[in-house]
PDB file of C-alpha atoms and ligand atoms in Angstrom:
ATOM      1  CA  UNK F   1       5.544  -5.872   8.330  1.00  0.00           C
ATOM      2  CA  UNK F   2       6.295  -9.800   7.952  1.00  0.00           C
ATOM      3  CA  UNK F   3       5.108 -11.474   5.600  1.00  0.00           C
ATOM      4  CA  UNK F   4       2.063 -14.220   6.659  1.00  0.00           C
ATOM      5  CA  UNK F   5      -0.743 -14.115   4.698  1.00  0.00           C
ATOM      6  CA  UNK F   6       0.595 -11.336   1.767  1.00  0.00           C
ATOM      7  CA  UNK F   7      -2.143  -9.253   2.218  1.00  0.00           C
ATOM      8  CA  UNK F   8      -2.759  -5.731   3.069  1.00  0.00           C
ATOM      9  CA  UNK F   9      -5.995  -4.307   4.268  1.00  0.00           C
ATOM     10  CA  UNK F  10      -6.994  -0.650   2.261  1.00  0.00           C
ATOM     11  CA  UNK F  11      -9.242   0.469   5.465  1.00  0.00           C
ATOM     12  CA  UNK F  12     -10.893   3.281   2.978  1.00  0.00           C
ATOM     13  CA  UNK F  13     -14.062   3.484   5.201  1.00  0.00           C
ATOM     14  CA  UNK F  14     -15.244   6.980   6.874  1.00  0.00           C
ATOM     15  CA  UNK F  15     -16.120   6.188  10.723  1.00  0.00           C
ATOM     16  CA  UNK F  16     -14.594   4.804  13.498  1.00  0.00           C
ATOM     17  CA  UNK F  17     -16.998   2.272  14.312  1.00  0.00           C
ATOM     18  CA  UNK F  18     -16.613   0.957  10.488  1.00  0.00           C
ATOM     19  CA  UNK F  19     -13.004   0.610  11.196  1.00  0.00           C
ATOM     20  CA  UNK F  20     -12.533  -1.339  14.784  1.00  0.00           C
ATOM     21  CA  UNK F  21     -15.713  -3.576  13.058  1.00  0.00           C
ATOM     22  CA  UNK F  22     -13.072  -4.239  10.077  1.00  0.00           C
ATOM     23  CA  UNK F  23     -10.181  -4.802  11.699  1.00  0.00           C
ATOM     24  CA  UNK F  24     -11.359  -6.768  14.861  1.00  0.00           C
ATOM     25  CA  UNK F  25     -12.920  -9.115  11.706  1.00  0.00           C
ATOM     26  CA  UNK F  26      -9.861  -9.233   9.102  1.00  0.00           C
ATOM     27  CA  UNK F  27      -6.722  -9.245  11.705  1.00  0.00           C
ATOM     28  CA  UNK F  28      -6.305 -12.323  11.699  1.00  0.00           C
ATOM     29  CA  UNK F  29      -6.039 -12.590   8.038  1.00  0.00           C
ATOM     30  CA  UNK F  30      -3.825  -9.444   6.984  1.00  0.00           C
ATOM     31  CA  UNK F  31      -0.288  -8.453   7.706  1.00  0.00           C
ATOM     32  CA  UNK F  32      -0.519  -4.641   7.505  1.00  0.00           C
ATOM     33  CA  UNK F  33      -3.348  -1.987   7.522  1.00  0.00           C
ATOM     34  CA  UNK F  34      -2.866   0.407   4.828  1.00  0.00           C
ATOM     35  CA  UNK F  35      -4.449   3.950   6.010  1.00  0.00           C
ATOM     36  CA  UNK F  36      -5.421   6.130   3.193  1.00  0.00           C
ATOM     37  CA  UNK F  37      -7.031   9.939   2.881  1.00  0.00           C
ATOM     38  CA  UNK F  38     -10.728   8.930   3.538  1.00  0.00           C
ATOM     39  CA  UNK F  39      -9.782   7.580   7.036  1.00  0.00           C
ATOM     40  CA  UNK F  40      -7.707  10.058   8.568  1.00  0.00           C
ATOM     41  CA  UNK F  41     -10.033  12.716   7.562  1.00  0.00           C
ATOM     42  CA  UNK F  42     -12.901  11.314   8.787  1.00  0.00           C
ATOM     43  CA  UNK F  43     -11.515  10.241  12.322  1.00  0.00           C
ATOM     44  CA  UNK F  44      -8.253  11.877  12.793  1.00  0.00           C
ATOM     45  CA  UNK F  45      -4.658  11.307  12.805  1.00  0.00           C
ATOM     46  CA  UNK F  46      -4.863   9.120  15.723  1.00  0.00           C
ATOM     47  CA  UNK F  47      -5.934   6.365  14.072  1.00  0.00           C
ATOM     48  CA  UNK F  48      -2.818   5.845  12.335  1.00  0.00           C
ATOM     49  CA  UNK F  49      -1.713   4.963  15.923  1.00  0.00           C
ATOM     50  CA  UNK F  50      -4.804   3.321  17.320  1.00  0.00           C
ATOM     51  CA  UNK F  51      -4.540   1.062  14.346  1.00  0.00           C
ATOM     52  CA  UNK F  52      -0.906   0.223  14.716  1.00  0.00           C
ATOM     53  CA  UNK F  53      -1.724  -1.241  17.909  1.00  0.00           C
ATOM     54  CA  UNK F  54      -3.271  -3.892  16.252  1.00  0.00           C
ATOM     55  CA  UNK F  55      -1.540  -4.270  13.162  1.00  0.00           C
ATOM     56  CA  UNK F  56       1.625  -2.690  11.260  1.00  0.00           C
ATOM     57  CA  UNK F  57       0.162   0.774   9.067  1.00  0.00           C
ATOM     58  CA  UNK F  58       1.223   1.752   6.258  1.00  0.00           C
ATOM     59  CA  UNK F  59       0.203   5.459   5.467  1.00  0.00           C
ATOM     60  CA  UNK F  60      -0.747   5.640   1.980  1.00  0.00           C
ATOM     61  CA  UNK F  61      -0.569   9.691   1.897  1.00  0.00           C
ATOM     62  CA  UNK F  62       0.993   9.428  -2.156  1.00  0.00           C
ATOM     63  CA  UNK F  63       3.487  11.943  -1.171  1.00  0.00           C
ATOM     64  CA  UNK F  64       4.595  13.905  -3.389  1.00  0.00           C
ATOM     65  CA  UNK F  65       6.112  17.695  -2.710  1.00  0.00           C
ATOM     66  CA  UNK F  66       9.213  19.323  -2.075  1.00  0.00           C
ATOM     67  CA  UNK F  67      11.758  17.508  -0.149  1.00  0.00           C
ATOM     68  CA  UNK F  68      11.168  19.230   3.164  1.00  0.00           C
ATOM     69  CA  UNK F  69       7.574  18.895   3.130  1.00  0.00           C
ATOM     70  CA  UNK F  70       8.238  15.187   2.497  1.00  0.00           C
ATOM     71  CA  UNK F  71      10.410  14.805   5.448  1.00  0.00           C
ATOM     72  CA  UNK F  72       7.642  16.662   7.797  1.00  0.00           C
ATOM     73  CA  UNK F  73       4.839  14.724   6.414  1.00  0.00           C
ATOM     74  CA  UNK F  74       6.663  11.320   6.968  1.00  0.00           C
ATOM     75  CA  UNK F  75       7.981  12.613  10.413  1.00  0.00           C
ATOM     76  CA  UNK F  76       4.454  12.998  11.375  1.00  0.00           C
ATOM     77  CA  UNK F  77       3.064   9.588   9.938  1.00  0.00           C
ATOM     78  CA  UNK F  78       5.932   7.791  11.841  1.00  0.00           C
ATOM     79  CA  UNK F  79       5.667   9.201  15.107  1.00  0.00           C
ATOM     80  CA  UNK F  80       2.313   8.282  15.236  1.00  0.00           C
ATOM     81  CA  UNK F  81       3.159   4.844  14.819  1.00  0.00           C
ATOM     82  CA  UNK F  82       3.177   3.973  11.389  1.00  0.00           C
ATOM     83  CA  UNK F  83       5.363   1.531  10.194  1.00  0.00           C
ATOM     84  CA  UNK F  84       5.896   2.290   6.734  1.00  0.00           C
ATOM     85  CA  UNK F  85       4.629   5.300   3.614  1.00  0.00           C
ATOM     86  CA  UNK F  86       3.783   5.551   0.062  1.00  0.00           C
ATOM     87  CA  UNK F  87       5.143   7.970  -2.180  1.00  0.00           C
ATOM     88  CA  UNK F  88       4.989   9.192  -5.272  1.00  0.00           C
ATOM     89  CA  UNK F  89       8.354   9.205  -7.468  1.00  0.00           C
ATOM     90  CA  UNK F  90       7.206  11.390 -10.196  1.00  0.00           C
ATOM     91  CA  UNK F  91       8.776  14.599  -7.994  1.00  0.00           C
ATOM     92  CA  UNK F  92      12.143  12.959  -8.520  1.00  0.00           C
ATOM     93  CA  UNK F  93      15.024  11.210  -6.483  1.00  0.00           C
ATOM     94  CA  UNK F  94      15.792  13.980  -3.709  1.00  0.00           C
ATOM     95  CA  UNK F  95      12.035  13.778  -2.857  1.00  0.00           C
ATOM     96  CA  UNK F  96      12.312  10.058  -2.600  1.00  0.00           C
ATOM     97  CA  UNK F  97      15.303  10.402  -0.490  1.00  0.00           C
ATOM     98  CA  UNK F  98      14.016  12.873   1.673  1.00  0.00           C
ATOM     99  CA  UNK F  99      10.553  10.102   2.523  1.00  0.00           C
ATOM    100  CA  UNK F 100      13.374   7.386   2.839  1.00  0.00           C
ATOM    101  CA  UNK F 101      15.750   8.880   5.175  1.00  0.00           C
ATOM    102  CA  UNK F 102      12.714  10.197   7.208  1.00  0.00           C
ATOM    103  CA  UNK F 103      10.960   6.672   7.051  1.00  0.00           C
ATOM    104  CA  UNK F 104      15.036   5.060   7.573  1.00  0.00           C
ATOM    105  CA  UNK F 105      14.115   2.878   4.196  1.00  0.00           C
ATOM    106  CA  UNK F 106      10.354   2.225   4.844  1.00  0.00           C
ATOM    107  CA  UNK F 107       8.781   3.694   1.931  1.00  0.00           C
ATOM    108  CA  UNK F 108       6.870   2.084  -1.234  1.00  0.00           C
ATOM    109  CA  UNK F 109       7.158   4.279  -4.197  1.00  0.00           C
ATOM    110  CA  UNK F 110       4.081   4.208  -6.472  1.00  0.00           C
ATOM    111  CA  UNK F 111       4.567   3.072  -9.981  1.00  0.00           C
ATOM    112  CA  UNK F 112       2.396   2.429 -12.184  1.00  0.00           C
ATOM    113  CA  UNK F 113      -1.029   3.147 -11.302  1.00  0.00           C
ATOM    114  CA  UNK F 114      -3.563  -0.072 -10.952  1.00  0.00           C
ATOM    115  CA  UNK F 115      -7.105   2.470 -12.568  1.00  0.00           C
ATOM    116  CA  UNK F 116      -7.667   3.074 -16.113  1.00  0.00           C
ATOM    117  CA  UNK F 117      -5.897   6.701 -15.591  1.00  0.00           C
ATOM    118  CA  UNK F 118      -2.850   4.780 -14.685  1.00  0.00           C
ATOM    119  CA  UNK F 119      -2.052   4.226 -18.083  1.00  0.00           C
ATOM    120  CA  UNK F 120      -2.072   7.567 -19.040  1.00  0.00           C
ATOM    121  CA  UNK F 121       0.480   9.418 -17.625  1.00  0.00           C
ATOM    122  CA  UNK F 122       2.259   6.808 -14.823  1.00  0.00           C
ATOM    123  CA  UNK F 123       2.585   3.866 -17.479  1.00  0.00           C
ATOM    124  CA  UNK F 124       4.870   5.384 -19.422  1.00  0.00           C
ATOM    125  CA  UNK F 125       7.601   6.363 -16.966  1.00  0.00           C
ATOM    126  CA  UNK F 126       6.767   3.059 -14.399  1.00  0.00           C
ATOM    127  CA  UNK F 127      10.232   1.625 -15.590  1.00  0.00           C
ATOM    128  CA  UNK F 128      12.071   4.719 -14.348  1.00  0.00           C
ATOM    129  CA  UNK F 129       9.635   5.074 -11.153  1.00  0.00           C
ATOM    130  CA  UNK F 130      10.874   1.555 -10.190  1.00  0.00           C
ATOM    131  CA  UNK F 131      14.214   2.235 -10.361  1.00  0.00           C
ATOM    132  CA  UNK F 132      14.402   5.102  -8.675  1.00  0.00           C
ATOM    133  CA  UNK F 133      12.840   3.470  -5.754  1.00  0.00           C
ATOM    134  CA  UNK F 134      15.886   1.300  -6.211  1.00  0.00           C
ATOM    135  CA  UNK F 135      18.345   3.640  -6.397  1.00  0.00           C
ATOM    136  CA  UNK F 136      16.715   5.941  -3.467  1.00  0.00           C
ATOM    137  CA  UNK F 137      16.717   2.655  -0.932  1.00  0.00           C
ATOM    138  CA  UNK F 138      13.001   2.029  -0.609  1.00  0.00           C
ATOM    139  CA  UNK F 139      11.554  -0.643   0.600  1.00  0.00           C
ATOM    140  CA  UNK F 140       9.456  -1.811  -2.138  1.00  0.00           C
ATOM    141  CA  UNK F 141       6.578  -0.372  -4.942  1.00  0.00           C
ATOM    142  CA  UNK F 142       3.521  -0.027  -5.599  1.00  0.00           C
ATOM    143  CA  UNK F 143       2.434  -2.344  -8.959  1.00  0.00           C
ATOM    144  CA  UNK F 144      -0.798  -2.770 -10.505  1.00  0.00           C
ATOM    145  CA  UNK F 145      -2.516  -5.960 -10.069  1.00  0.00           C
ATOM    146  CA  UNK F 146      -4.849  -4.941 -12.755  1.00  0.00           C
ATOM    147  CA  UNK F 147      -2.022  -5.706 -15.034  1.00  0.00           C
ATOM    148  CA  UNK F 148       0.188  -8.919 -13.950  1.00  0.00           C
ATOM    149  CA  UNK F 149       2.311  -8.135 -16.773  1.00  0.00           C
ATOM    150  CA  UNK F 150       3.493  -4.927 -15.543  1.00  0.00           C
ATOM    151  CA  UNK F 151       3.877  -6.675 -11.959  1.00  0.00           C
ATOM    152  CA  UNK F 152       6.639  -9.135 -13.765  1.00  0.00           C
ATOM    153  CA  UNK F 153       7.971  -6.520 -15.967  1.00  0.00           C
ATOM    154  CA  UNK F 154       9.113  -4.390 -12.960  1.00  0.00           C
ATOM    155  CA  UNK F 155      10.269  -7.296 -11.065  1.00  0.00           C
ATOM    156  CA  UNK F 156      12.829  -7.502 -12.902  1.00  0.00           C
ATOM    157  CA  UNK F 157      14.083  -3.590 -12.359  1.00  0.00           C
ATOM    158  CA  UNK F 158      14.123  -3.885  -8.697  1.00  0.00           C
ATOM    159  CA  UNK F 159      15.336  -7.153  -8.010  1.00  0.00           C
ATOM    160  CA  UNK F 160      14.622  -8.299  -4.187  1.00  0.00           C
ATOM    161  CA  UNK F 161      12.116  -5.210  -3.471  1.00  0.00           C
ATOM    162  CA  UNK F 162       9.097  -5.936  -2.523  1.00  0.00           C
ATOM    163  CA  UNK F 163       5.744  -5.443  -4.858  1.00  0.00           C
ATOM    164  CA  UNK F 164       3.058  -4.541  -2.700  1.00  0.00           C
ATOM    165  CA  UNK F 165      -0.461  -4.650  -5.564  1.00  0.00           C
ATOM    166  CA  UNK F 166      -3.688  -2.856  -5.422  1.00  0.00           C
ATOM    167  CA  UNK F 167      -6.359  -3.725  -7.699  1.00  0.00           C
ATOM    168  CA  UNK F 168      -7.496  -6.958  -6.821  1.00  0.00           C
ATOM    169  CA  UNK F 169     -11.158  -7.640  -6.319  1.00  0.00           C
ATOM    170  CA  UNK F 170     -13.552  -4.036  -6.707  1.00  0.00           C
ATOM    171  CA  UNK F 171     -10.864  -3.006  -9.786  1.00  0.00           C
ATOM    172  CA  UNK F 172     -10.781  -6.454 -11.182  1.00  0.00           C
ATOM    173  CA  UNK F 173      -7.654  -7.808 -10.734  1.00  0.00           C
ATOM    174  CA  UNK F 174      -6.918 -11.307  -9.330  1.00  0.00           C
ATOM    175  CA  UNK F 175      -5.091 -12.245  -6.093  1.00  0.00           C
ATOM    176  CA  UNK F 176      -3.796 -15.178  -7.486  1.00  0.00           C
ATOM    177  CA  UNK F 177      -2.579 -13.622 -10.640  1.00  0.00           C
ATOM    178  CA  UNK F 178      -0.665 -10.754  -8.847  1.00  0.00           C
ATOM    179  CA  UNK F 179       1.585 -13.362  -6.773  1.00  0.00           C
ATOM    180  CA  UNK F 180       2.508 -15.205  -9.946  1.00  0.00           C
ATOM    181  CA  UNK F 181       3.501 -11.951 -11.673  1.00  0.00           C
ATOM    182  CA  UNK F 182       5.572 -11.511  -8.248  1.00  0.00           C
ATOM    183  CA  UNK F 183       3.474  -9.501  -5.956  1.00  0.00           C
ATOM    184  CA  UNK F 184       4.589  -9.808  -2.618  1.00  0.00           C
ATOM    185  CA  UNK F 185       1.395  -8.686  -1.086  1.00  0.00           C
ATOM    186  CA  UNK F 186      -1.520  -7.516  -2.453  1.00  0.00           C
ATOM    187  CA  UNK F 187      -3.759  -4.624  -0.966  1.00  0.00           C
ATOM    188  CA  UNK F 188      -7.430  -5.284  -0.854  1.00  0.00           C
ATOM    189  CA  UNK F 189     -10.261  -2.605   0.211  1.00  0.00           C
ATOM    190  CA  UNK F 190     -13.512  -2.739  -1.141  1.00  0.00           C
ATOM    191  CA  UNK F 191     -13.717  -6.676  -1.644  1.00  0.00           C
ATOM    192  CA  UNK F 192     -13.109  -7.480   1.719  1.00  0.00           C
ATOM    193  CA  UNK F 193     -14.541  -4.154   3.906  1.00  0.00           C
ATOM    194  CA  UNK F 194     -17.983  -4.009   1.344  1.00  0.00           C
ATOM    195  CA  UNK F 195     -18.044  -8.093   1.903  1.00  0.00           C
ATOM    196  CA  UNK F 196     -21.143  -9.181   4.054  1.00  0.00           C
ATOM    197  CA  UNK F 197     -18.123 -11.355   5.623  1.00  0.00           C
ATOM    198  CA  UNK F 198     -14.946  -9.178   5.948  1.00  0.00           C
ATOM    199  CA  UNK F 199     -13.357 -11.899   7.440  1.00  0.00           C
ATOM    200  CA  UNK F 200     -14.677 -14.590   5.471  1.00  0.00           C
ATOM    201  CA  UNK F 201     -13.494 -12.186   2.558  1.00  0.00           C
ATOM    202  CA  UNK F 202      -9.921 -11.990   3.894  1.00  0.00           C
ATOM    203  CA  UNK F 203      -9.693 -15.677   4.725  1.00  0.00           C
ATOM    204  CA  UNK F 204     -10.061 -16.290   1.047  1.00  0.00           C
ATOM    205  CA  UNK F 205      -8.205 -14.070  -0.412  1.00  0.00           C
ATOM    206  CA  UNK F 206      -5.038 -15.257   2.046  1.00  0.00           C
ATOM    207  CA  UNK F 207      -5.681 -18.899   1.214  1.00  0.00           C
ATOM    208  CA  UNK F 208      -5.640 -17.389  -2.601  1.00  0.00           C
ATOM    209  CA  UNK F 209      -2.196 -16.048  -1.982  1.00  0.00           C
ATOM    210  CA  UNK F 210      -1.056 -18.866  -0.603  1.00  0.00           C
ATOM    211  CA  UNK F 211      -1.805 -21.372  -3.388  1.00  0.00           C
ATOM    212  CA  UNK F 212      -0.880 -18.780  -6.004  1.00  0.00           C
ATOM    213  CA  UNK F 213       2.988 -19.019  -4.395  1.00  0.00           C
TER     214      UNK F 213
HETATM  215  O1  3DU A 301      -9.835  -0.865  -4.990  1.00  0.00           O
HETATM  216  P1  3DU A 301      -9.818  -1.158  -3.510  1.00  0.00           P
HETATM  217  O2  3DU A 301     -11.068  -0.806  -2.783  1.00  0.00           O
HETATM  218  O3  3DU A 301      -9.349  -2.582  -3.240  1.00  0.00           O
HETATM  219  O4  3DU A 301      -8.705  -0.185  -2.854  1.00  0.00           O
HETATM  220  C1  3DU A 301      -7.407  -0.081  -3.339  1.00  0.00           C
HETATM  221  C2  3DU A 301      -6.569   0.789  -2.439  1.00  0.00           C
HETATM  222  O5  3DU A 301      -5.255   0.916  -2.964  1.00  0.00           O
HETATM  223  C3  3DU A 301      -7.074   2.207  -2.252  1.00  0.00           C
HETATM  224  O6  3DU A 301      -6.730   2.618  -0.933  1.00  0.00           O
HETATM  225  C4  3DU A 301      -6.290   3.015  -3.256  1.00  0.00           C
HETATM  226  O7  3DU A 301      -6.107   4.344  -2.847  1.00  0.00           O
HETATM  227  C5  3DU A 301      -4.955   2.281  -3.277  1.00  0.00           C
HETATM  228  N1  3DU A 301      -4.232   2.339  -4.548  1.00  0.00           N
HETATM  229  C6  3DU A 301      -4.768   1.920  -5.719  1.00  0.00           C
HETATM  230  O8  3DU A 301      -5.913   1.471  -5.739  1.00  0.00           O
HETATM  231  C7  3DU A 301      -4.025   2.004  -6.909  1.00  0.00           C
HETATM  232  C8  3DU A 301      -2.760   2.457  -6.923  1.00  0.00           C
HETATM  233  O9  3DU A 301      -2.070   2.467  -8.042  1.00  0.00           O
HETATM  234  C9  3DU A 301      -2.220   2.857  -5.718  1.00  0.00           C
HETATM  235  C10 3DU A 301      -2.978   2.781  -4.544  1.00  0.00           C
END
């Protein structure tokens, strides 16, 4: 994934025909298509690669098990094509490891989670999350861009990571205020695929990025 327009499409929609409509609108406009539960289950594992024809995927499968069944779940999202996973840190740094020397360093770890429930239980241990991911060699996190704060307040665990922030739009947060905090991208679902205009949608938000740099 390069960085273009520092945004990543959630494609959280249940058909087929919903997704290549999507896409064919938004590629111009995103640098990655994050695949998530909803899509694979509906259509198949096959998107993942169908997808990364178009664009760089990044399966968002929160992993989070034992170390082996890490490295098998990652083996399977990369050799369909996917460029980079999510997953969770909470199961601790040889579960990390195992997603980051199966994914050779492409992994985002969540953190802190960007929904009300985030603050709950991931909140309170995002500080250690993000330096795990660190110390494990992933590629970046996940941050909330329902809280900028948090986004700025991790920054400055990991260093030159990258912040990759859902939240924006259908949760509330703002594109614009996630790249300030020091988002790298920002991942966007509802607000651009429920958009009359996807594309219109995604236009925006990447010209929002852009002036928020
Ligand atoms: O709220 P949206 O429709 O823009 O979708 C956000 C996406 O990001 C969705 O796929 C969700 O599973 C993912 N995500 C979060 O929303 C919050 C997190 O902390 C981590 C991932």
């Amino acid at each position: 994934m390069q960085k273009k327009n520092g945004v990543i499409l959630a494609l959280d929609v249940t058909s087929r025909a919903d997704a290549m409509r999507v896409v064919e609108a938004v590629k111009g406009y995103v640098d990655a298509i994050k695949i998530n539960w909803p899509l694979i289950l509906a259509t198949g594992p096959d998107m993942i690669r169908e997808m990364s024809l178009v664009k760089d995927v990044i399966c968002d499968f929160k992993i989070a098990d034992i170390p082996n069944t890490n490295k098998l779940i990652v083996e399977q999202a990369m050799s369909r094509g996917a460029s980079a996973v999510i997953c969770h840190g909470f199961t601790g740094d040889d579960s990390v490891k195992a997603c980051v020397d199966a994914a050779k360093g492409q992994v985002f770890v969540v953190t802190e989670m960007s929904h009300p429930g985030g603050k709950q239980f991931t909140a309170p241990v995002a500080d250690k999350l993000a330096a795990l991911a660190k110390s494990a060699g992933a590629r970046g996190i996940v941050a909330p861009a329902t809280r900028p704060e948090r986004i700025a307040a991790l920054r400055k665990i990991i260093g030159g990571l990258e912040i990759i922030s859902p939240g924006v739009g259908a949760q509330g947060g703002k594109a614009s205020d996630a790249i300030r905090a020091g988002a790298d991208y920002i991942i966007v679902g509802r607000a651009i695929y429920d958009a009359p205009d996807p594309g219109g949608a995604a236009k925006a938000l990447a010209d929002e990025v852009k002036e928020g740099v």
